[in-house]
N, CA and C of each residue as an Amber inpcrd file, in Angstrom:
protein
   414
 238.3460000 281.2770000 138.1830000 237.8640000 280.0080000 137.6700000
 236.4510000 280.2090000 137.1170000 236.2430000 279.6790000 135.9300000
 234.9040000 279.7470000 135.3760000 234.0060000 278.7320000 136.0710000
 232.7110000 279.0430000 136.1630000 231.7650000 278.1840000 136.8650000
 231.4070000 276.9440000 136.0420000 231.2950000 277.1250000 134.7180000
 230.9360000 275.9990000 133.8470000 231.2640000 276.3550000 132.4070000
 231.2610000 275.3400000 131.5490000 231.3920000 275.5470000 130.1190000
 230.4710000 274.5680000 129.4080000 229.9790000 274.9710000 128.2620000
 229.1060000 274.1270000 127.4520000 230.0030000 273.2790000 126.5580000
 229.6870000 271.9860000 126.4600000 230.4880000 271.0440000 125.6800000
 229.7990000 270.7220000 124.3610000 230.6110000 270.5840000 123.3260000
 230.0760000 270.1580000 122.0330000 229.6780000 268.6920000 122.1120000
 228.5150000 268.3670000 121.5710000 228.0420000 266.9900000 121.5260000
 227.1790000 266.8520000 120.2780000 227.2660000 265.7150000 119.6140000
 226.6160000 265.5650000 118.3130000 225.1030000 265.7910000 118.3640000
 224.4000000 265.1370000 119.2700000 222.9370000 265.2150000 119.2620000
 222.3680000 265.8990000 120.4890000 223.1180000 265.9600000 121.5580000
 222.6160000 266.5110000 122.8130000 223.4480000 267.7230000 123.2240000
 223.3220000 268.1240000 124.4660000 224.0880000 269.2530000 124.9900000
 224.8520000 268.7860000 126.2160000 226.1230000 269.1430000 126.2880000
 226.9470000 268.7750000 127.4380000 227.3450000 269.9970000 128.2310000
 227.7480000 269.7200000 129.4680000 228.1320000 270.7910000 130.3700000
 229.2230000 270.2690000 131.2890000 230.2470000 271.0850000 131.5150000
 231.2520000 270.7520000 132.5250000 231.2470000 271.8880000 133.5350000
 231.0480000 271.5460000 134.8010000 231.0340000 272.5630000 135.8570000
 232.2830000 272.4070000 136.7110000 232.6810000 273.5000000 137.3430000
 233.9200000 273.5410000 138.1170000 233.6630000 274.1310000 139.5030000
 234.5740000 273.8080000 140.4260000 234.4810000 274.3990000 141.7500000
 235.6460000 273.9980000 142.6320000 235.8560000 274.7720000 143.6710000
 236.8830000 274.4190000 144.6470000 236.4270000 273.2850000 145.5470000
 235.1140000 273.0920000 145.6230000 234.5470000 271.9980000 146.3930000
 233.5460000 271.2510000 145.5120000 233.2560000 270.0470000 145.8780000
 232.2630000 269.2810000 145.1260000 230.8890000 269.9390000 145.2400000
 230.6070000 270.4970000 146.3830000 229.3470000 271.2230000 146.5950000
 229.2190000 272.3670000 145.5910000 230.2800000 273.1090000 145.3890000
 230.2800000 274.2210000 144.4360000 230.0750000 273.7080000 143.0080000
 230.6410000 272.5500000 142.6990000 230.4600000 271.9480000 141.3710000
 228.9830000 271.6310000 141.1280000 228.3040000 271.0820000 142.1280000
 226.8770000 270.7770000 141.9910000 226.0660000 272.0560000 141.7860000
 226.3690000 273.0940000 142.5580000 225.6550000 274.3710000 142.4150000
 225.8990000 274.9600000 141.0280000 227.1430000 274.9230000 140.5600000
 227.4620000 275.4760000 139.2470000 226.8630000 274.6450000 138.1160000
 226.7230000 273.3470000 138.3010000 226.0630000 272.5060000 137.2880000
 224.5980000 272.9220000 137.1430000 223.9590000 273.2390000 138.2370000
 222.5590000 273.6790000 138.1870000 222.4420000 275.0370000 137.5060000
 223.3430000 275.9540000 137.8240000 223.3420000 277.2610000 137.1420000
 223.5670000 277.0590000 135.6460000 224.5170000 276.2050000 135.2970000
 224.7920000 275.9390000 133.8930000 223.5900000 275.3580000 133.1700000
 222.8950000 274.4150000 133.8060000 221.7150000 273.8130000 133.1820000
 220.6480000 274.8820000 132.9190000 220.3800000 275.7360000 133.9040000
 219.3490000 276.7600000 133.6960000 219.8100000 277.8380000 132.7150000
 221.1200000 278.0330000 132.5690000 221.5850000 278.9930000 131.5540000
 221.3780000 278.4320000 130.1540000 221.3310000 277.1130000 130.0220000
 220.9990000 276.4970000 128.7360000 219.5010000 276.6450000 128.4500000
 218.6980000 276.6190000 129.5010000 217.2420000 276.6910000 129.3470000
 216.7770000 278.1010000 129.0080000 217.3200000 279.0910000 129.7220000
 216.8820000 280.4750000 129.4820000 218.0000000 281.4490000 129.8430000
 217.8420000 282.6850000 129.4810000 218.8160000 283.7200000 129.8130000
 218.6420000 284.0930000 131.2860000 219.6310000 283.7840000 132.0900000
 219.5100000 284.0030000 133.5340000 219.4640000 285.4880000 133.9040000
 219.8560000 286.3660000 133.0040000 219.7740000 287.8060000 133.2700000
 218.3210000 288.2340000 133.4800000 217.3910000 287.4740000 132.9090000
 215.9610000 287.8130000 133.0170000 215.2500000 287.0910000 134.1590000
 215.9810000 286.3490000 134.9630000 215.3840000 285.6000000 136.0680000
 215.6360000 286.3450000 137.3770000 214.5660000 286.5580000 138.1220000
 214.6600000 287.2140000 139.4290000 214.6020000 286.1650000 140.5320000
 215.1950000 286.4830000 141.6500000 215.1360000 285.5820000 142.8050000
 214.0400000 286.0520000 143.7430000 212.8030000 285.7570000 143.4010000
 211.6710000 286.2020000 144.2200000 211.0440000 285.0610000 145.0140000
 211.4540000 283.8310000 144.7500000 210.9730000 282.6980000 145.5370000
 212.1170000 281.7370000 145.7870000 211.9390000 280.9230000 146.7920000
 212.9270000 279.8830000 147.0870000 212.1900000 278.5820000 147.3430000
 212.8060000 277.5010000 146.9160000 212.2410000 276.1630000 147.1350000
 213.3220000 275.2530000 147.6890000 212.9580000 274.4970000 148.7160000
 213.8810000 273.5170000 149.2580000 213.8810000 272.2830000 148.3760000
 215.0410000 271.6970000 148.2240000 215.2030000 270.4990000 147.3980000
 215.9300000 269.4420000 148.2250000 215.3530000 268.2480000 148.2510000
 215.9740000 267.1040000 148.9190000 216.1800000 266.0150000 147.8710000
 217.3860000 265.4740000 147.8080000 217.6970000 264.4410000 146.8210000
 218.5120000 263.3500000 147.4950000 218.2390000 262.1080000 147.0930000
 219.0090000 260.9630000 147.5760000 219.4380000 260.1280000 146.3890000
 220.5900000 259.4500000 146.5080000 221.0690000 258.5720000 145.4430000
 222.0610000 257.5680000 146.0230000 222.5050000 256.6500000 145.1780000
 223.3900000 255.5660000 145.6150000 224.8580000 255.9750000 145.6560000
 225.2390000 256.9790000 144.8840000 226.6220000 257.4560000 144.8630000
 226.6390000 258.9120000 144.3860000 227.7860000 259.5400000 144.3870000
 227.8390000 260.9640000 144.0740000 227.4920000 261.2590000 142.6120000
 227.8300000 260.3580000 141.6820000 227.4580000 260.5800000 140.2840000
 225.9360000 260.5370000 140.1210000 225.3190000 259.5630000 140.7350000
 223.8590000 259.4590000 140.6730000 223.2110000 260.6350000 141.3920000
 223.8440000 261.0940000 142.4590000 223.3160000 262.2570000 143.1910000
 223.3050000 263.4960000 142.2930000 224.3380000 263.6780000 141.4860000
 224.3760000 264.8080000 140.5570000 223.2390000 264.7140000 139.5370000
 223.0290000 263.5240000 138.9810000 221.9540000 263.3360000 138.0030000
 220.5950000 263.5770000 138.6650000 220.3900000 263.0300000 139.8540000
 219.1170000 263.2160000 140.5640000 218.8850000 264.6910000 140.8990000
 219.9200000 265.3640000 141.3170000 219.8570000 266.8070000 141.6440000
 219.3850000 267.6000000 140.4320000 220.0350000 267.3960000 139.2940000
 219.6730000 268.1470000 138.0910000 218.3010000 267.7440000 137.5700000
 217.9820000 266.4680000 137.6240000 216.6620000 266.0300000 137.1540000
 215.5360000 266.5320000 138.0560000 215.7800000 266.6430000 139.3590000
 214.7660000 267.2010000 140.2610000 214.5080000 268.6730000 139.9260000
 215.5630000 269.4180000 139.6580000 215.3970000 270.8310000 139.2770000
 214.7040000 270.9450000 137.9250000 215.0390000 270.0510000 137.0210000
 214.3910000 270.0470000 135.7060000 212.9070000 269.7110000 135.8420000
 212.5750000 268.7830000 136.7310000 211.1740000 268.4430000 137.0090000
 210.4090000 269.6870000 137.4780000 211.0230000 270.4390000 138.3680000
 210.3510000 271.6510000 138.8830000 210.1510000 272.6900000 137.7860000
 211.0850000 272.7360000 136.8470000 210.9140000 273.6310000 135.7020000
 209.7460000 273.1600000 134.8330000 209.7060000 271.8800000 134.5070000
 208.7150000 271.3630000 133.5680000 207.3170000 271.2290000 134.1740000
 207.2150000 270.8600000 135.4280000 205.9200000 270.5830000 136.0470000
 205.3980000 271.7770000 136.8570000 206.2570000 272.4190000 137.5870000
 205.8410000 273.5540000 138.4270000 206.0740000 274.9090000 137.7530000
 206.7040000 274.8810000 136.5650000 206.9880000 276.1100000 135.7950000
 207.8170000 277.0950000 136.6170000 208.9380000 276.6150000 137.1030000
 209.8700000 277.4440000 137.8690000 211.1740000 277.5820000 137.0890000
 211.7620000 278.7700000 137.1280000 213.1120000 278.9620000 136.6190000
 213.9630000 279.4430000 137.7920000 215.1610000 278.8880000 137.8870000
 216.0530000 279.2080000 139.0000000 217.3670000 279.7600000 138.4720000
 217.9860000 280.5940000 139.3040000 219.2740000 281.1510000 138.9010000
 220.3460000 281.0470000 139.9790000 219.9650000 280.6930000 141.1770000
 220.9430000 280.5810000 142.2670000 220.6020000 279.3710000 143.1150000
 221.6400000 278.6970000 143.6050000 221.4460000 277.4630000 144.3550000
 222.3940000 277.4510000 145.5440000 221.8880000 276.9860000 146.6440000
 222.7160000 276.9070000 147.8430000 222.5040000 275.5440000 148.4860000
 223.5390000 274.7520000 148.4860000 223.4560000 273.4480000 149.1300000
 223.6890000 273.6540000 150.6220000 222.6860000 273.3290000 151.4050000
 222.7320000 273.5690000 152.8460000 223.3600000 272.4100000 153.6010000
 222.9750000 271.2160000 153.2120000 223.4730000 270.0150000 153.8980000
 223.7070000 268.9270000 152.8700000 224.7540000 268.1860000 153.0780000
 224.9540000 266.9760000 152.2850000 226.1200000 266.2160000 152.8530000
 226.1320000 264.9490000 152.5600000 227.1960000 264.1030000 153.0660000
 228.2470000 263.8110000 152.0000000 228.1420000 264.4510000 150.8430000
 229.1210000 264.2660000 149.7800000 228.8910000 263.0430000 148.9250000
 227.9220000 262.2230000 149.2480000 227.6880000 260.9960000 148.4870000
 226.2150000 260.7180000 148.2300000 225.4020000 260.6570000 149.2810000
 224.0760000 260.0540000 149.1590000 222.8910000 260.9990000 149.3650000
 223.0700000 262.0680000 150.0990000 221.9540000 262.9480000 150.4490000
 222.3370000 264.4060000 150.2070000 221.3570000 265.1580000 149.7730000
 221.5990000 266.5710000 149.5000000 220.3440000 267.3480000 149.8870000
 220.5350000 268.4570000 150.5800000 219.4560000 269.3690000 150.9320000
 219.8970000 270.7560000 150.4910000 219.1150000 271.3740000 149.6090000
 219.5070000 272.6630000 149.0310000 218.3070000 273.5820000 148.9380000
 218.5960000 274.8290000 148.6320000 217.5640000 275.8120000 148.3270000
 217.8500000 276.3610000 146.9310000 216.8030000 276.3930000 146.0940000
 216.8980000 276.9660000 144.7570000 216.1300000 278.2810000 144.7550000
 216.7400000 279.3350000 144.2010000 216.1440000 280.6670000 144.1560000
 215.8030000 281.0280000 142.7140000 214.6040000 281.5290000 142.5010000
 214.1980000 281.9040000 141.1550000 212.8190000 282.5160000 141.1680000
 212.0320000 282.1870000 140.1480000 210.6950000 282.7480000 140.0310000
 209.8320000 281.8630000 139.1460000 208.5160000 282.1050000 139.1230000
 207.6510000 281.3610000 138.2010000 208.0190000 281.6850000 136.7540000
 207.9130000 280.6830000 135.9100000 208.1960000 280.8560000 134.4850000
 207.1990000 281.8410000 133.8910000 207.7060000 282.8200000 133.1710000
 206.8890000 283.8290000 132.4790000 207.3900000 283.8660000 131.0370000
 206.6470000 283.2240000 130.1320000 207.1140000 283.1290000 128.7500000
 207.1760000 284.4850000 128.0580000 206.6000000 285.5130000 128.6710000
 206.7450000 286.8580000 128.1430000 208.1340000 287.4290000 128.3970000
 208.7910000 286.9390000 129.4380000 210.1410000 287.4090000 129.7900000
 211.2100000 286.3390000 129.6700000 210.8220000 285.0590000 129.8000000
 211.7940000 283.9660000 129.7950000 211.7260000 283.1960000 128.4840000
 212.5880000 283.5270000 127.5710000 212.6630000 282.7940000 126.3070000
 213.3230000 281.4370000 126.5570000 212.7090000 280.3760000 126.0610000
 213.2830000 279.0400000 126.2040000 214.3430000 278.8690000 125.1260000
 215.5860000 278.7250000 125.5670000 216.7030000 278.6100000 124.6310000
 216.9350000 277.1630000 124.2130000 216.8470000 276.2460000 125.1550000
 217.0580000 274.8170000 124.8960000 216.0250000 274.0340000 125.6810000
 215.3420000 273.1330000 125.0060000 214.3680000 272.2710000 125.6940000
 215.0990000 271.0180000 126.1630000 215.4430000 270.9600000 127.4330000
 216.1580000 269.8180000 128.0020000 215.1360000 268.8100000 128.4960000
 215.3020000 267.5390000 128.0650000 214.3830000 266.4790000 128.4900000
 214.8360000 265.8560000 129.8080000 216.1400000 265.6290000 129.9340000
 216.6490000 264.9820000 131.1450000 218.1640000 265.0810000 131.1860000
 218.7030000 264.9420000 132.3770000 220.1470000 264.7810000 132.5730000
 220.4180000 263.2910000 132.4850000 221.3730000 262.8790000 131.6590000
 221.6190000 261.4580000 131.4320000 222.8910000 260.9790000 132.1530000
 223.0890000 259.6750000 132.1430000 224.3070000 259.0780000 132.7000000
 225.3920000 258.9450000 131.6310000 225.0600000 259.2570000 130.3860000
 226.0080000 259.1600000 129.2780000 227.1810000 260.1160000 129.4930000
 228.4130000 259.5950000 129.4890000 229.6540000 260.3620000 129.6450000
 229.7290000 261.1150000 130.9750000 228.9390000 260.6770000 131.9320000
 228.9210000 261.3160000 133.2520000 230.2310000 261.0400000 133.9790000
 230.8340000 262.0920000 134.5220000 232.0120000 261.8680000 135.3610000
 232.2320000 263.0430000 136.3040000 232.7640000 262.6980000 137.4490000
 233.1580000 263.6810000 138.4550000 234.6370000 263.4500000 138.7280000
 235.4250000 264.5150000 138.6690000 236.8700000 264.3780000 138.8350000
 237.3910000 265.3960000 139.8420000 238.5280000 265.0430000 140.4400000
 239.1970000 265.9770000 141.3450000 240.6840000 265.9480000 141.0560000
 241.2000000 267.0500000 140.5460000 242.6440000 267.2390000 140.3720000
 243.0220000 268.3970000 141.2870000 243.3720000 269.5420000 140.7280000
 243.5710000 270.7220000 141.5700000 242.2380000 271.2950000 142.0150000
 241.2270000 271.1280000 141.1670000 239.8680000 271.5690000 141.4600000
 238.9120000 270.4150000 141.1770000 237.6730000 270.5850000 141.5750000
 236.6380000 269.6030000 141.2740000 235.9820000 269.9670000 139.9420000
 235.5570000 268.9520000 139.2120000 234.7890000 269.1940000 137.9900000
 233.8030000 268.0550000 137.7910000 232.7470000 268.3430000 137.0630000
 231.7460000 267.3250000 136.7320000 231.2950000 267.5440000 135.2990000
 231.1180000 266.4540000 134.6000000 230.6310000 266.5090000 133.2200000
 229.3050000 265.7930000 133.1310000 228.3240000 266.4480000 132.5210000
 227.0070000 265.8460000 132.3200000 226.5630000 266.0910000 130.8770000
 225.7290000 265.1900000 130.3790000 225.1270000 265.3380000 129.0690000
 223.6110000 265.3770000 129.2710000 222.9680000 266.3380000 128.6130000
 221.5150000 266.4820000 128.7090000 220.8680000 265.9680000 127.4340000
 219.8010000 265.1990000 127.5810000 218.9810000 264.8110000 126.4410000
 218.1410000 266.0160000 126.0480000 218.2100000 266.3630000 124.7620000
 217.4060000 267.5010000 124.2930000 216.4570000 267.0550000 123.2000000
């Protein structure tokens, strides 16, 4: 199973992530978002940061999760390549660790400038596997 795929969208960038569990879908959505931002082959896992997110439902939790990671990229200049959700209740709370390194523009080329994860066309589905679709404002 592929972890994610990039979706065609007229003005923005979309992403669909997959997983055997909803937790895996959230982790793969974060990997997919950072693969849009930079080439993950050039990112080392030399630091880890804990992430706590709360929301009203699982769709909002996905948006908050991605926007919190995007905030850390834009404000703290961090790039991440691996994510591990440690605790969550599947709906409202999430506690994770993101692994990566400080942004180094000498090694990390910015491929896509993502402004935010939006609620536009947002959906989480479960058939044989879990999937989530998000659209990023660029």
